XYZ file of C-alpha atoms in Angstrom:
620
model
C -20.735 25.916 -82.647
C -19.988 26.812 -79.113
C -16.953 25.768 -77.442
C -16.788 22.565 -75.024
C -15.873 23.429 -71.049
C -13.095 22.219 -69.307
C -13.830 20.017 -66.380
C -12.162 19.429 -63.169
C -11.112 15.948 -63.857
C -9.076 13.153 -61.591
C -6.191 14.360 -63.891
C -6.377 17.433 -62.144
C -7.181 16.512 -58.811
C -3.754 14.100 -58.487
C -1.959 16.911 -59.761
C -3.207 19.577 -57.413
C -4.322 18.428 -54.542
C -4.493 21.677 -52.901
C -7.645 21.802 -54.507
C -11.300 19.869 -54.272
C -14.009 19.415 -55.732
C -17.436 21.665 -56.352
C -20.849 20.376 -57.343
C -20.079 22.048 -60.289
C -17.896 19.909 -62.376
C -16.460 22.586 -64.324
C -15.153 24.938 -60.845
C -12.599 23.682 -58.192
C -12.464 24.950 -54.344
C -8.778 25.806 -53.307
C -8.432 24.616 -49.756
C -5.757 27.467 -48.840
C -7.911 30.220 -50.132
C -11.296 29.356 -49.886
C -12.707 30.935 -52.559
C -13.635 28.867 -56.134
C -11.694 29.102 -59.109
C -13.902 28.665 -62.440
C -11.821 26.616 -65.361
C -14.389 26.307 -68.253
C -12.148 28.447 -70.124
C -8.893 27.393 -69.520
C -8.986 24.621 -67.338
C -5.111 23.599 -66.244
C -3.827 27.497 -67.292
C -6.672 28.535 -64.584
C -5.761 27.222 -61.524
C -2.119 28.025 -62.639
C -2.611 31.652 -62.978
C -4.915 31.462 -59.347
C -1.945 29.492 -57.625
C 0.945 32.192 -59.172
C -1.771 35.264 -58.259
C -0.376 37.330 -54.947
C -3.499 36.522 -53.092
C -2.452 32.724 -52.907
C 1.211 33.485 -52.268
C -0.237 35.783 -49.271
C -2.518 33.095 -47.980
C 0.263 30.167 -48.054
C 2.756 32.525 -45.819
C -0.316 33.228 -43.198
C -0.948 29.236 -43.157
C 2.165 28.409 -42.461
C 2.401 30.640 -39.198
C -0.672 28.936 -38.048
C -1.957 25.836 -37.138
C -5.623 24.354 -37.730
C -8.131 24.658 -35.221
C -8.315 20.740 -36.148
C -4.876 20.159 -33.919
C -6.788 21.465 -30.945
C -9.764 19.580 -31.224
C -10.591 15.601 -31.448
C -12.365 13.427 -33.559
C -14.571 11.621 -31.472
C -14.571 7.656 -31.511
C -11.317 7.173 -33.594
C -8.245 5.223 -32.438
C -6.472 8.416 -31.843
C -9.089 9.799 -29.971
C -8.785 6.297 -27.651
C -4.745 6.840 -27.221
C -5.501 10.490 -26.066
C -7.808 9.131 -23.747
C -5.546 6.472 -22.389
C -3.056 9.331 -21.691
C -4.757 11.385 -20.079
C -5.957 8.988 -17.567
C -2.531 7.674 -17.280
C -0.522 10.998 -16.440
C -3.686 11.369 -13.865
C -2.679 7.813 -12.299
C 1.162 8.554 -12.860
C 0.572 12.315 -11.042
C -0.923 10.136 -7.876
C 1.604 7.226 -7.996
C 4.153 9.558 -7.780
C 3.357 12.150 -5.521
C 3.159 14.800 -7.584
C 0.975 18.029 -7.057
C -2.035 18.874 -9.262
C -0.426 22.014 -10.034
C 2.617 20.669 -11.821
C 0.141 19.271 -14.535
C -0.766 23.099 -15.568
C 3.688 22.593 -16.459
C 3.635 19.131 -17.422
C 0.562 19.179 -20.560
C 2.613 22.456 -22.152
C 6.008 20.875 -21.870
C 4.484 17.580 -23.945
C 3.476 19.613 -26.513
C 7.094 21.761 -26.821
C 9.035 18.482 -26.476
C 6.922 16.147 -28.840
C 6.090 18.874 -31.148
C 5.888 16.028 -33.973
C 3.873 13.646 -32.042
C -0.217 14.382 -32.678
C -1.198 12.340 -29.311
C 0.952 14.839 -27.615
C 0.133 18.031 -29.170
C -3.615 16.978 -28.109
C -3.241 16.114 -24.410
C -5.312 18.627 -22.374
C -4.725 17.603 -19.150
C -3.784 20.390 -16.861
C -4.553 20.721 -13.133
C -8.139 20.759 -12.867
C -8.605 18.124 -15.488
C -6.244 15.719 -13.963
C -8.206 16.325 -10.310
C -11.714 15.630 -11.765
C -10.124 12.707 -13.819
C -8.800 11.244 -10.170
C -11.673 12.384 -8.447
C -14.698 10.988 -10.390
C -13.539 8.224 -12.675
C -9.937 6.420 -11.165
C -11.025 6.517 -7.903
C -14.825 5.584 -8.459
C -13.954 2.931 -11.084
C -10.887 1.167 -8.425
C -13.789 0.894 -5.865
C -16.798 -0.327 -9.082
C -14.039 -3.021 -9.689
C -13.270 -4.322 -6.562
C -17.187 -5.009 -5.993
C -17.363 -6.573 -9.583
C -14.635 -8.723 -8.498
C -16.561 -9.831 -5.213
C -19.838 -10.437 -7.412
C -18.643 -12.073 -10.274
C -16.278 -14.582 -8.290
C -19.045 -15.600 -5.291
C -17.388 -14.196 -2.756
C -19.164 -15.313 0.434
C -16.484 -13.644 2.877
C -14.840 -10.739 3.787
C -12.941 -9.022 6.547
C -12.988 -5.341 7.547
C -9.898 -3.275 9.346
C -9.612 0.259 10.436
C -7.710 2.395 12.716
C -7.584 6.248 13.202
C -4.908 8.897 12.463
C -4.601 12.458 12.958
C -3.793 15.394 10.201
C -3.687 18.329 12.399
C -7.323 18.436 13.966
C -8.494 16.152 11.345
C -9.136 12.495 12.507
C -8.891 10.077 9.595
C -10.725 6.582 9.561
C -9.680 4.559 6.446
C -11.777 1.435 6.012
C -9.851 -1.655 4.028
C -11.568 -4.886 3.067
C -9.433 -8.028 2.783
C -10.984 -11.229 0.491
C -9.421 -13.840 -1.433
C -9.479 -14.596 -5.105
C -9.135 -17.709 -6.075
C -7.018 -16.466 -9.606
C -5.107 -13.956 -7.293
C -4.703 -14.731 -3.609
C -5.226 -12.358 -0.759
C -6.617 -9.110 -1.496
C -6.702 -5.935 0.350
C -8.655 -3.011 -0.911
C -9.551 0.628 0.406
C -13.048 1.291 0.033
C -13.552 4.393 2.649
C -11.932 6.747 4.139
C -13.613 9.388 6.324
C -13.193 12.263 9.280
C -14.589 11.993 12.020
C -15.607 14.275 14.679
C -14.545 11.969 18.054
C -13.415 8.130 18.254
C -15.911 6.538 19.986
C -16.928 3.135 19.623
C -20.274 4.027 19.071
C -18.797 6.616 15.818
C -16.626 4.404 14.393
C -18.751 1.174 14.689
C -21.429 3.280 12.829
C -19.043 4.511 9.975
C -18.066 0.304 9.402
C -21.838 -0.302 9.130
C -22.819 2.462 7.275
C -19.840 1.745 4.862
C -20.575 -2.262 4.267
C -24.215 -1.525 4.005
C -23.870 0.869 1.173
C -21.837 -1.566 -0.691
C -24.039 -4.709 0.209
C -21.036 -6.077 1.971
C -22.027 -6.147 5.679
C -23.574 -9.427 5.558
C -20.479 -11.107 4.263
C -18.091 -9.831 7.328
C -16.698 -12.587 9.246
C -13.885 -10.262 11.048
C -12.661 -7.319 12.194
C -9.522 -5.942 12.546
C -8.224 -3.100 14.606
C -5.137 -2.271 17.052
C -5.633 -3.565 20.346
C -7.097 -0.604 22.313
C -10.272 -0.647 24.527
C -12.444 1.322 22.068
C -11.599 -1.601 19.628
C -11.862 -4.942 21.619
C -12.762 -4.008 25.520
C -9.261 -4.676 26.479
C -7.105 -8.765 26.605
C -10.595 -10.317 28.227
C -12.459 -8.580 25.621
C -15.343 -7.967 27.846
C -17.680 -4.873 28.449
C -20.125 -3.963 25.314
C -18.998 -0.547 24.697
C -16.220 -1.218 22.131
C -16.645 -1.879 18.477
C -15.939 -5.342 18.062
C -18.841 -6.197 20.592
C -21.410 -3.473 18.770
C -20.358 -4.902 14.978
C -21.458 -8.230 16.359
C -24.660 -7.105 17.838
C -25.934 -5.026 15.180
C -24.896 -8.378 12.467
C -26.577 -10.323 14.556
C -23.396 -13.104 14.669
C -20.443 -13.918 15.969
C -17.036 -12.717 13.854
C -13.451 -13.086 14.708
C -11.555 -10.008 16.318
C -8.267 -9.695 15.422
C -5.778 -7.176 17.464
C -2.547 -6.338 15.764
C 0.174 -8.754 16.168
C 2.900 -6.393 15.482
C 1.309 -3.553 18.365
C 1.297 -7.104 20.562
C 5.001 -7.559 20.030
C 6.070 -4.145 20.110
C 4.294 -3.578 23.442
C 5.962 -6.765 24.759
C 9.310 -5.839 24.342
C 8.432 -2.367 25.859
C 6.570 -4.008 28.890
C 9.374 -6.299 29.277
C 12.669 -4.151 29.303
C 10.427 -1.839 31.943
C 11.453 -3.969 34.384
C 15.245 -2.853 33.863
C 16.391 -0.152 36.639
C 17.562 1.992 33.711
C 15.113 3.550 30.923
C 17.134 2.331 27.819
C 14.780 4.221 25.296
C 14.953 7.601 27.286
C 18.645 7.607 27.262
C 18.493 7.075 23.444
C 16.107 9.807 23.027
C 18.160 12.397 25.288
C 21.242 11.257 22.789
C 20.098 11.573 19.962
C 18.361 15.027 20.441
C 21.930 16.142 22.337
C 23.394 15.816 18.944
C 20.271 16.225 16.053
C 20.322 20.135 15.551
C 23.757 20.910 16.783
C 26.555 21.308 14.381
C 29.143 21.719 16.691
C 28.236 18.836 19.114
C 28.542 16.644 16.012
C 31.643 17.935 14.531
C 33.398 17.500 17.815
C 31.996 13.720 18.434
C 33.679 13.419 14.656
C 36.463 14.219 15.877
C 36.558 11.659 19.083
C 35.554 9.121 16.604
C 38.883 9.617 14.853
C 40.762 9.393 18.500
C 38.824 6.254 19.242
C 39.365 4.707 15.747
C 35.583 3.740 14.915
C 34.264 5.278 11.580
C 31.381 8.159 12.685
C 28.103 6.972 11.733
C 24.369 9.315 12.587
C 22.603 8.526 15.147
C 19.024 7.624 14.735
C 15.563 8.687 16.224
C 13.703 6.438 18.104
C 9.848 6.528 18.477
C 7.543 4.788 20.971
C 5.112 4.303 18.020
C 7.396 3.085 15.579
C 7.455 -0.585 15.957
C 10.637 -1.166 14.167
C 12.574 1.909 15.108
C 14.396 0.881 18.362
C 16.660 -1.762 17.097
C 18.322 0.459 14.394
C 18.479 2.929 16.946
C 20.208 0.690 19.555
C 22.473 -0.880 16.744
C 24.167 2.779 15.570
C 24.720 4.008 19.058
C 26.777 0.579 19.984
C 28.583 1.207 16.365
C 29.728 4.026 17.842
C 29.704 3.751 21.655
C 33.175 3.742 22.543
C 33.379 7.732 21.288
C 30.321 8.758 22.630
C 31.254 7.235 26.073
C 34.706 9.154 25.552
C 32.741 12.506 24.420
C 30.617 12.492 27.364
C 32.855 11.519 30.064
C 34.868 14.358 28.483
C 32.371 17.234 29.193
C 31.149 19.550 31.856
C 27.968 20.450 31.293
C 25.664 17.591 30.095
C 22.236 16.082 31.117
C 22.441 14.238 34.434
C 20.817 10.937 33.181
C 23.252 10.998 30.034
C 26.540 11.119 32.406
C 25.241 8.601 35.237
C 24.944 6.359 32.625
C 28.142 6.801 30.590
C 30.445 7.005 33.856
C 28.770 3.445 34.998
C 30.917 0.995 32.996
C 28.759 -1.925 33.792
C 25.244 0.228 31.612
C 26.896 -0.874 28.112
C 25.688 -4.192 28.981
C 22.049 -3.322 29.200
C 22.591 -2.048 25.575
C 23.880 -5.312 24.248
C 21.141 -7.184 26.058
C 18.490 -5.149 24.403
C 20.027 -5.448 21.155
C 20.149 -9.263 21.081
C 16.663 -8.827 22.700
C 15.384 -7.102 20.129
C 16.960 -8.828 17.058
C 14.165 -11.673 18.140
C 11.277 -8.964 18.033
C 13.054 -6.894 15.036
C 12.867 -9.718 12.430
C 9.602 -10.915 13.408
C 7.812 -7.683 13.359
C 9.309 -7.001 9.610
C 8.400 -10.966 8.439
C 4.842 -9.960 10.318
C 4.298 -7.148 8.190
C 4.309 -8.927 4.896
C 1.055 -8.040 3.291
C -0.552 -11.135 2.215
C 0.174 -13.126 5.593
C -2.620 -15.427 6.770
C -3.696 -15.434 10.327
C -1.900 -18.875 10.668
C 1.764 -17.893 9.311
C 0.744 -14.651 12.031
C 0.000 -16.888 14.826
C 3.259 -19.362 14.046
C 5.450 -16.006 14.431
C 3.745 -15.143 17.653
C 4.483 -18.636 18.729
C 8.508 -18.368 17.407
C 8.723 -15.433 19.221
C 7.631 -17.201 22.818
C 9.486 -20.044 22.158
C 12.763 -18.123 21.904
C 11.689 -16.256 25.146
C 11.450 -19.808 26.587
C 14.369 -21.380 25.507
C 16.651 -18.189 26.861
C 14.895 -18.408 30.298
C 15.449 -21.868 30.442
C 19.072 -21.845 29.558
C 20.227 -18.607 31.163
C 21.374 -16.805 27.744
C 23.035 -13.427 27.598
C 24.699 -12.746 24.732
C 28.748 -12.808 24.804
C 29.219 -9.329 24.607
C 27.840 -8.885 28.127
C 29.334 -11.311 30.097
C 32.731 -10.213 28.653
C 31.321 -6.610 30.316
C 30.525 -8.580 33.586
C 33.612 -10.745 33.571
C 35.875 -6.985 33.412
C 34.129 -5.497 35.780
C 35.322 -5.722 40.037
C 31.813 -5.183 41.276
C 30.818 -8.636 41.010
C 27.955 -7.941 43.549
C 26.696 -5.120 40.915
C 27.030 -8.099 37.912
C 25.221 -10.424 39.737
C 22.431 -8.041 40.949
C 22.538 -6.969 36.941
C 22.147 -10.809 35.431
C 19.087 -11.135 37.518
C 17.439 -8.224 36.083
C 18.041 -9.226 32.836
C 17.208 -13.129 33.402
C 13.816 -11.636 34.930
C 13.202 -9.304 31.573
C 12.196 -12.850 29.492
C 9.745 -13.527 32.062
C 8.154 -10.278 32.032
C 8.033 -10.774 28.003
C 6.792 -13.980 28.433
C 3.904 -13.062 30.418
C 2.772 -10.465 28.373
C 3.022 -12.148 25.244
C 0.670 -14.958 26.781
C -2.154 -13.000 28.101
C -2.104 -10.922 24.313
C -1.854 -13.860 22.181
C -4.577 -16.695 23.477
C -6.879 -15.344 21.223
C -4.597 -16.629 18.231
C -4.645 -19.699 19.969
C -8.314 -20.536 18.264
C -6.628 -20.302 14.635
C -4.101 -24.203 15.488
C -6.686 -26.253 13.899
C -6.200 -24.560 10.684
C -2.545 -24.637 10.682
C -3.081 -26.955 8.049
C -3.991 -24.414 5.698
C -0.604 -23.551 5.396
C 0.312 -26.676 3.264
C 3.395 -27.102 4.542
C 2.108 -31.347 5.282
C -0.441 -32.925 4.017
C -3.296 -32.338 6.102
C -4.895 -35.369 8.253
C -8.356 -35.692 8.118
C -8.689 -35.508 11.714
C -6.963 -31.975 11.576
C -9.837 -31.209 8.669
C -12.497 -32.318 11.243
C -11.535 -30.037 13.926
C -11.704 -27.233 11.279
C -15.803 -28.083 10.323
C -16.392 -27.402 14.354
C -14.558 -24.583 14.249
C -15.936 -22.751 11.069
C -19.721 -24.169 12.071
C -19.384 -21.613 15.018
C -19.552 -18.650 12.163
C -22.116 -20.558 10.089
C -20.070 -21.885 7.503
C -21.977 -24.950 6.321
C -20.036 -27.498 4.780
C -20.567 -31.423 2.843
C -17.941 -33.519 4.721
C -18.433 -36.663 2.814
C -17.676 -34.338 -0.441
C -15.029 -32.383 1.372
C -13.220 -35.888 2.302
C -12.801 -36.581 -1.379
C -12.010 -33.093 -1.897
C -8.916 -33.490 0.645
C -7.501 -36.906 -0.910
C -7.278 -34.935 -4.191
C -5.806 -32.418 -1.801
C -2.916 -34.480 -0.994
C -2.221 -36.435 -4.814
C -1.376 -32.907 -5.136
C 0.609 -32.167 -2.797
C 2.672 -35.373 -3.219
C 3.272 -33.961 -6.506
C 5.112 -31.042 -5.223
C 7.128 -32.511 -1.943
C 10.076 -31.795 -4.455
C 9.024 -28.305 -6.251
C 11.223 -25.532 -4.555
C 9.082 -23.047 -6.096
C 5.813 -23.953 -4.581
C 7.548 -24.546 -1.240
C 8.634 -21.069 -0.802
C 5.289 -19.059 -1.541
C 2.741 -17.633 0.580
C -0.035 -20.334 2.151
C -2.732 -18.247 -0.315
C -0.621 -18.292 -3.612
C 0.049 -22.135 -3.270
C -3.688 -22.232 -2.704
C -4.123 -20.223 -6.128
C -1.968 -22.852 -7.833
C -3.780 -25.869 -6.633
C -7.327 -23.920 -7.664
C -5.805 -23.249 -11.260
C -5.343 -27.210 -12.063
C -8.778 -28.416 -10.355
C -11.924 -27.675 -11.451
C -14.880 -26.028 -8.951
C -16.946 -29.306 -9.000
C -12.997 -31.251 -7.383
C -12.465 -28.126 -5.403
C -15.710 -26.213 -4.480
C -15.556 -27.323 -0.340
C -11.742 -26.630 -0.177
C -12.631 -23.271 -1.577
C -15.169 -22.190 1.100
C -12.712 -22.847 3.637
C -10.109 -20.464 1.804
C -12.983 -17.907 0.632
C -13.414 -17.668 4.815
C -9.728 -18.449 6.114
C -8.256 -16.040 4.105
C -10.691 -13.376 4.499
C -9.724 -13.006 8.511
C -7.604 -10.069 8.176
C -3.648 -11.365 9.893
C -2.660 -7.978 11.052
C -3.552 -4.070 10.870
C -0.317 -3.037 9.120
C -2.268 -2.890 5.795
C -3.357 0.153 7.440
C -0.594 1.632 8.650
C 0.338 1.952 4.838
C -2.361 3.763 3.779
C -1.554 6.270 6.240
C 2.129 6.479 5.168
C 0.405 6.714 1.393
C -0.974 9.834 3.501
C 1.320 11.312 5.071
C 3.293 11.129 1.542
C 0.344 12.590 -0.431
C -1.114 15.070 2.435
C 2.248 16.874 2.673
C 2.863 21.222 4.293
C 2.901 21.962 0.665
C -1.102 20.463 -0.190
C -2.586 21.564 3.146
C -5.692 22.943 1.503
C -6.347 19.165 0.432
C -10.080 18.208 1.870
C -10.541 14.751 3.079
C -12.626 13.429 0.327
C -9.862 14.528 -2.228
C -7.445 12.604 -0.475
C -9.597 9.524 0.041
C -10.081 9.386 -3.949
C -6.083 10.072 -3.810
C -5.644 6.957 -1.697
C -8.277 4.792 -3.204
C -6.219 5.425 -6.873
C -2.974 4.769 -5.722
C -3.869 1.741 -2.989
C -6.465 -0.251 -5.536
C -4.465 0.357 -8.259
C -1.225 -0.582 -6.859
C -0.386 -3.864 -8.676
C -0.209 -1.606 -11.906
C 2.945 0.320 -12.810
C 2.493 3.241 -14.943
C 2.737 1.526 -17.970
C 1.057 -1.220 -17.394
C -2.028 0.954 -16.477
C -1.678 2.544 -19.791
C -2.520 -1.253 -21.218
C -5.170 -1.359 -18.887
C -6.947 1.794 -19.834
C -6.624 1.510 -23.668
C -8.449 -1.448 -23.463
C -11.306 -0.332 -21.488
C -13.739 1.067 -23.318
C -15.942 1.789 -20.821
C -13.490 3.476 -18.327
C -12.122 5.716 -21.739
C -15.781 6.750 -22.175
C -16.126 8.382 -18.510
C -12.924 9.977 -19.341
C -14.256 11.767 -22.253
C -17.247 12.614 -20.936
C -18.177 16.055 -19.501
C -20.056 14.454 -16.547
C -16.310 14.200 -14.677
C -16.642 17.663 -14.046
C-alpha cells in the first residue's frame, strides 16, 4: 500500500507565511528564494530543513540590504496612489507659492525620502525639477484658467471686465491680461488669464492681444470695460478723444460702447506731484540727492550716527523715494523729519556737499515745505492704500476720489497749514519771506484741486449707483436713474419685477440697520449675503445689476500685483525663465491664491479629474 502525501495545508500556510502556494497542492513556493520546495515526503520537516539550508540564510541577508522594486513603483488607482498624487501636485503649488526655484526640488524629493524613511507616501514622491515644471506648466496652470471659465459658464455670467498694463524684464515687454466678474457665492473676482511679450506697445498691438485673448476664451462678447493706467495709448488722453488708443479700437471692433476706467491711484499720485510743482523748491529731488548722499557710504552714515547722538534724536535709515511708487514719498518725507534736526546739523557742518542739499539746509524757513508736504500727503497716503484694496467697487473708488477733493476744498477754504509750520513762520524775522511762502503753499490746493477735477469727471457717471453700496436703503428714484444708465450698455431690465425686487431689497436691509458685521464689509460681500437668503426667482433683476456693476474693474492695482508676483518669481538667479513659463508661474500662484498650501492639498485629493492629468504621461 503506498504511502499518503503530505499537503501544503492552511496549517502550514499560518505558520509560514514566508511561503505560498503552488498549483500543486503537495509543493510550496518560498517567496525569499524563489525556487519550490516539494513536501510529499515530509511535509512540516521539509520546509524546515529548506528554511535552516545556507542557501535561505544567504538569501534573507541579501533581502535585507535591499528594497523591492515594488517601493519604487505605484499601484495604479489605489488610495495611496491618490495621496501620492495629491503631493506631488501640492509641493508643485507650494514650490510656486513660495518662490522657490525648480532646481531645489531635485534636493527637496531626496530629503523626503531620508527624513520620512518610514512613511510609504514619502518614499514614493518623484517629484524632482523637471517633474514639478511640467506639473506647473501643463496641469496647475491650465486647470486655474479651465476653472475660472467653468465658473463663468456654470453661474451665467453675462459680464466681465478686462485690465492690462505693460512692464519691462530687461528687453522683454510683459502684457498680463486679468478679468474681473462677480460671483454671486463669492463676490468680486479677479483672475489672470494671459500674459504675453510683446514686440512694441502700440494701441493697435495691445488692443489686438485683448481681442485675440477674449475671443479664444468666448469672453469678448461679455466685456463691458476696460481698464488700463491713464496714458494716451490707453484712453487718448482726460478728453478721451482721437481713435488711435485702445479703449476707442476695443469699442469699435465690439461693436458697443464699454466703460473706460483710468487708474485712480496713478490719478492721485499724479495730483499730488502736479500740485507740489508749483512750490519754488523740488521737495522730491532734495530727498533723492539725500538719500543717495548717505545709501552706499559707510562713513557718511556712521558720522550722521554720531550727530544724532549730539542732537538727541534716535538714528533711523533713510528711505528711497520713487516717482513710480505711488506710496513711497510719504514714508520717505516722514523718516527724514524723524531725523531732521541732525541732518540739518551734519550738513551745515560740512565743506564739500551738493549745492542744492546746502541751499536748502542753511534756509531755516525750507523745513516748512517738508511739514506741509507731509500733512499734504497724509490725505493722498491713506487714500491711495484704502484705494488699493482688491475687491473695491468703482463706487467705494469714486467716494475716495471725492474725500480726497473735499479735503482739498475745505483747506483752501479755511487757510490750513499744519501747526508745525506756522510755529517755523512765527520764529522766523523774514516775515516778507513767510508771507511770500504761505501763498505758495495756499496756491498748492488749488493746483491739486484742478487736476483732480479734470482726471476724475469720468467717475462722475458711476453717482447714480452709489446705491449699490448699501450703506441706505436705496430710493426707487435712485434705482430709476440706474435703468437709464445701464440701458446705454444694453443691459435690459423688467422694472415692474425689479420694483418688487427692491422692496424685498430694503425688508432686508431693515433687518441689518443694527448688524455690525454686515456694516463693515465690502459693497460685493454684503451683496453675497443678501443673494445667499433669496432665491433667483426674488433676486434675479438685482443680480444683473451686480453681475454688470461689479464687473467694471475699480482700479489697475490688481495689476500692479501680478507684476510684483513677477518681479518676485522672475528674479537674477531664474533669468533663463521664458515668458510662457512664467505666465503658467503667475497664473498658479494668482488663480490659486485663496488656497494655502494645505488647503490645496484638500482641494487636489478630491479631484479626481485634476489627479488623473497628474498621473498621466501627457504632462510631459
Amino acid at each position: 500500500m503506498s504511502r499518503r502525501k503530505c499537503k501544503f495545508n492552511e496549517k502550514l500556510i499560518k505558520e509560514y507565511p514566508m511561503f505560498k502556494k503552488t498549483e500543486d497542492e503537495h509543493e510550496a513556493f518560498c517567496k525569499i528564494c524563489c525556487i519550490i520546495v516539494s513536501l510529499a515526503n515530509k511535509g512540516k520537516a521539509d520546509l524546515i530543513q529548506h528554511l535552516s539550508s545556507s542557501k535561505h540564510s544567504k538569501n534573507i541577508q541579501s533581502t535585507s540590504g535591499s528594497k523591492s522594486v515594488n517601493t519604487f513603483f505605484v499601484t495604479q488607482n489605489t488610495k495611496i496612489e491618490e495621496k501620492i498624487l495629491a503631493v506631488e501636485a501640492t509641493l508643485a503649488f507650494h514650490t510656486v507659492r513660495h518662490h522657490h526655484s525648480y532646481k531645489s526640488c531635485d534636493c527637496s524629493t531626496k530629503l523626503y525620502r531620508l527624513m520620512f524613511c518610514d512613511s510609504e507616501v514619502a518614499s514614493k514622491i518623484s517629484s524632482a525639477r523637471t517633474k514639478t515644471e511640467a506639473i506647473v506648466n501643463n496641469v496647475l496652470a491650465p486647470h486655474s484658467l479651465k476653472e475660472v471659465l467653468k465658473i463663468i459658464t456654470d453661474n451665467n455670467i453675462s459680464f466681465i471686465g478686462v485690465c492690462t498694463d505693460g512692464s519691462n524684464h530687461g528687453a522683454v515687454k510683459i502684457f498680463p491680461i486679468l478679468i474681473q466678474y462677480f460671483d454671486k457665492n463669492f463676490g468680486i473676482k479677479h483672475n489672470l488669464i494671459e500674459l504675453k511679450s510683446l514686440p512694441n506697445e502700440t494701441s493697435e498691438t495691445i488692443c489686438n492681444l485683448l481681442i485675440e485673448t477674449l475671443e479664444n476664451m468666448n469672453l469678448l462678447s461679455k466685456c463691458i470695460a476696460f481698464s488700463g493706467d491713464n496714458c494716451n495709448t490707453n484712453f487718448g488722453g482726460v478728453e478721451r478723444r482721437g481713435t488711435n488708443n485702445v479703449f476707442y479700437r476695443l469699442q469699435q471692433y465690439i461693436k458697443k460702447p464699454i466703460i473706460g476706467i483710468g487708474c485712480p491711484a496713478h490719478i492721485l499720485n499724479n495730483c499730488v506731484q502736479h500740485a507740489i510743482d508749483g512750490l519754488p523748491i523740488d521737495i522730491e529731488s532734495i530727498i533723492l540727492k539725500i538719500y543717495n548722499y548717505f545709501s552706499i557710504y559707510t562713513v557718511r552714515t556712521e558720522a550722521l550716527k554720531e550727530f544724532c547722538i549730539f542732537v538727541d534724536v534716535e538714528y533711523r535709515k533713510l528711505l528711497f523715494h520713487s516717482k513710480t511708487r505711488w506710496l513711497s514719498l510719504f514714508p520717505a518725507i516722514n523718516r527724514l523729519l524723524q531725523i531732521y534736526p541732525a541732518l540739518q546739523s551734519y550738513f551745515l557742518s560740512q565743506n564739500q556737499i551738493p549745492i542744492a542739499i546746502k541751499s536748502f539746509f542753511e534756509n531755516p524757513l525750507n523745513e516748512s515745505y517738508l511739514w506741509f508736504i507731509h500733512s499734504l500727503m497724509y490725505v493722498f497716503h491713506s487714500k491711495i492704500e484704502i484705494m488699493e484694496k482688491e475687491n473695491n467697487s468703482i463706487w467705494e473708488i469714486s467716494s475716495i476720489l471725492l474725500s480726497v477733493e473735499n479735503a482739498l476744498h475745505e483747506r483752501k477754504q479755511q487757510e490750513f497749514l499744519p501747526l508745525k509750520v506756522k510755529e517755523i513762520f512765527k520764529n522766523n524775522y523774514n516775515q516778507s519771506g513767510v508771507s511770500n511762502l504761505k501763498k505758495e503753499m495756499l496756491n498748492v490746493y488749488d493746483h491739486g484741486l484742478c487736476y483732480l477735477k479734470k482726471w476724475t469727471v469720468n467717475f462722475d457717471q458711476f453717482n447714480c449707483l452709489k446705491w449699490m453700496s448699501l450703506n441706505t436703503k436705496p430710493l426707487w428714484t435712485d434705482i430709476e436713474n440706474s435703468i437709464v444708465f445701464l440701458n446705454k450698455y444694453d443691459l435690459q431690465l423688467n422694472d415692474s419685477l425689479l420694483f418688487d425686487q427692491s422692496q424685498n431689497l430694503n425688508l432686508f436691509l431693515s433687518q441689518m440697520e443694527k448688524n455690525e458685521d454686515f456694516s463693515s464689509l465690502l459693497s460685493d460681500k454684503k451683496w453675497v449675503k443678501y443673494f445667499e437668503q433669496r432665491s433667483y426667482d426674488t433676486s434675479s433683476e438685482l443680480l444683473k445689476i451686480c453681475t454688470f456693476y461689479f464687473a467694471i474693474p475699480a482700479q489697475n492695482a490688481n495689476v500692479e500685483r501680478i507684476f510684483s508676483l513677477m518681479k518676485a518669481q522672475w528674479t537674477d538667479d531664474r533669468n533663463r525663465l521664458l515668458p510662457d513659463s512664467v505666465k503658467n508661474l503667475l497664473m498658479t500662484q494668482y488663480n490659486f491664491k485663496h488656497f494655502d498650501c494645505t488647503q490645496f492639498y484638500d482641494y487636489c485629493i478630491k479631484d479626481k479629474c485634476l489627479l488623473s492629468k497628474i498621473r498621466s504621461s501627457n504632462k510631459y
